[in-house]
Amino acid sequence: MKPLQAIALAAILAAGSGAWAADAPGKPMKMDEPMHGEMKKESMKKGDVKKAAKKKERELKPILEREAAGSAKK
Amino acid sequence: MKKRTMETSLTGHSGKLIRSIERRLFLRQGLSLGALALLSGCDLTDDESVQKVLTGMSRWNDRAQSWLFNPNKLAPEFPESAITKPFRFNAYYSEDEVRLVDGASYKLELAGLIRDKKPWTLPELYALPQTSQITRHICVEGWSEIGKWSGVRFSDFLARIGADTSAKYIGFKCADDYYSSVDMATALHPQTQLTFRFADEILPPKYGFPMKLRIPTKLGFKNPKHIMSMFVTNEYPGGYWEDQGYNWFSGS
């Protein structure tokens, strides 16, 4: 294979694998990046969802435990 | 030809009619001004007191929508030929950041007002009787697409686990940190489905593996993906987008 052909082939393979990697799921989420989609406000970051979920969990945990204990007594 | 203006067209009409039209114009302009103030005023709508009023209105709207909700009215279903291909991926993150859940170790956790809180593995869930639906997914962003989803009717699953169906809400926590909740009437709707398959294939990660809740009577953001746990409660649980001001009920 000529050097130019080899370079072209390598470039095609690299581009192809890059495209595949971009579509393949499982990459760690970049929490400080802006959110995707149309629902967000300008300042929203991907990591905001995790923070909100933790806060919600703290709020709901005692309520769910109290409700479950109350229903178990019935 | 004589140019027709409001002044000329009203010539000869009674003062009562003119006053009536002026009143309507005033109301229309007043409403436009109000809408413009909300649209243009980020500072205005970020104000805490305005937010409180808007949240109160939204919760009132929730109550009105739940009152109008007909638990027996079905969402339209479509033939296979109507299915949108490819079906759109949509999330608050990019497709390559989709959270991968290990199906082998997966267990659906249950909490709250549920009699049997035993966690469910995927083989146990897959063994349940399943149905399919071809329905329209409607996004709050303004687009819609038709897809085929298969899984267990959610009301059947709730009966099986002994969920207190007199409770008000069911909440969901997802592997991608997203969370949401629905009213019990919608949870018991015959088309609400705990979904394991999309287009006759195991639900791909980008559409919510290992399972999602498919609710054709609600907007897309009320259809949580990658569900890891669910709970039944009488306490309003909200949701991520709902807590940002989106209408909680968001359904028909």
PDB file of N, CA, C and O in Angstrom, chain B residues 4 77 86 88 115 120 150 167 223 231 236 248:
ATOM      1  N   ARG B   4     -61.875  50.721   3.413  1.00  0.00           N
ATOM      2  CA  ARG B   4     -62.702  50.350   4.571  1.00  0.00           C
ATOM      3  C   ARG B   4     -61.832  50.425   5.836  1.00  0.00           C
ATOM      4  O   ARG B   4     -60.884  49.660   6.011  1.00  0.00           O
ATOM      5  N   GLU B  77     -54.262   4.607  19.215  1.00  0.00           N
ATOM      6  CA  GLU B  77     -53.226   3.623  18.850  1.00  0.00           C
ATOM      7  C   GLU B  77     -53.118   3.589  17.331  1.00  0.00           C
ATOM      8  O   GLU B  77     -54.072   3.949  16.626  1.00  0.00           O
ATOM      9  N   PRO B  86     -35.962   6.755  12.163  1.00  0.00           N
ATOM     10  CA  PRO B  86     -35.582   6.295  13.499  1.00  0.00           C
ATOM     11  C   PRO B  86     -36.319   7.106  14.559  1.00  0.00           C
ATOM     12  O   PRO B  86     -36.690   8.261  14.313  1.00  0.00           O
ATOM     13  N   ARG B  88     -36.577   9.264  17.851  1.00  0.00           N
ATOM     14  CA  ARG B  88     -35.664  10.278  18.389  1.00  0.00           C
ATOM     15  C   ARG B  88     -35.166   9.931  19.810  1.00  0.00           C
ATOM     16  O   ARG B  88     -35.929   9.439  20.625  1.00  0.00           O
ATOM     17  N   ARG B 115     -47.262  -3.376  49.974  1.00  0.00           N
ATOM     18  CA  ARG B 115     -47.272  -4.487  50.937  1.00  0.00           C
ATOM     19  C   ARG B 115     -46.030  -5.377  50.770  1.00  0.00           C
ATOM     20  O   ARG B 115     -45.359  -5.679  51.743  1.00  0.00           O
ATOM     21  N   TRP B 120     -37.328  -6.736  42.534  1.00  0.00           N
ATOM     22  CA  TRP B 120     -37.599  -7.577  41.360  1.00  0.00           C
ATOM     23  C   TRP B 120     -36.395  -7.606  40.427  1.00  0.00           C
ATOM     24  O   TRP B 120     -35.904  -6.554  40.015  1.00  0.00           O
ATOM     25  N   SER B 150     -43.572  -2.484  24.578  1.00  0.00           N
ATOM     26  CA  SER B 150     -44.162  -3.699  25.155  1.00  0.00           C
ATOM     27  C   SER B 150     -43.708  -3.838  26.600  1.00  0.00           C
ATOM     28  O   SER B 150     -42.579  -3.498  26.947  1.00  0.00           O
ATOM     29  N   ALA B 167     -53.719   5.467  47.587  1.00  0.00           N
ATOM     30  CA  ALA B 167     -52.744   6.550  47.794  1.00  0.00           C
ATOM     31  C   ALA B 167     -52.776   7.490  46.584  1.00  0.00           C
ATOM     32  O   ALA B 167     -53.317   7.151  45.534  1.00  0.00           O
ATOM     33  N   ASN B 223     -42.581  10.298  31.384  1.00  0.00           N
ATOM     34  CA  ASN B 223     -42.324   8.881  31.067  1.00  0.00           C
ATOM     35  C   ASN B 223     -40.884   8.548  31.490  1.00  0.00           C
ATOM     36  O   ASN B 223     -39.986   8.497  30.649  1.00  0.00           O
ATOM     37  N   PHE B 231     -41.906   4.253  44.401  1.00  0.00           N
ATOM     38  CA  PHE B 231     -42.526   4.304  45.718  1.00  0.00           C
ATOM     39  C   PHE B 231     -43.944   4.844  45.604  1.00  0.00           C
ATOM     40  O   PHE B 231     -44.266   5.606  44.683  1.00  0.00           O
ATOM     41  N   TYR B 236     -46.910  14.774  48.154  1.00  0.00           N
ATOM     42  CA  TYR B 236     -46.575  15.207  46.783  1.00  0.00           C
ATOM     43  C   TYR B 236     -45.072  15.084  46.528  1.00  0.00           C
ATOM     44  O   TYR B 236     -44.287  15.772  47.179  1.00  0.00           O
ATOM     45  N   TRP B 248     -47.074  19.720  36.618  1.00  0.00           N
ATOM     46  CA  TRP B 248     -46.877  18.362  37.120  1.00  0.00           C
ATOM     47  C   TRP B 248     -47.784  17.350  36.432  1.00  0.00           C
ATOM     48  O   TRP B 248     -47.328  16.278  36.042  1.00  0.00           O
TER      49      TRP B 248
END
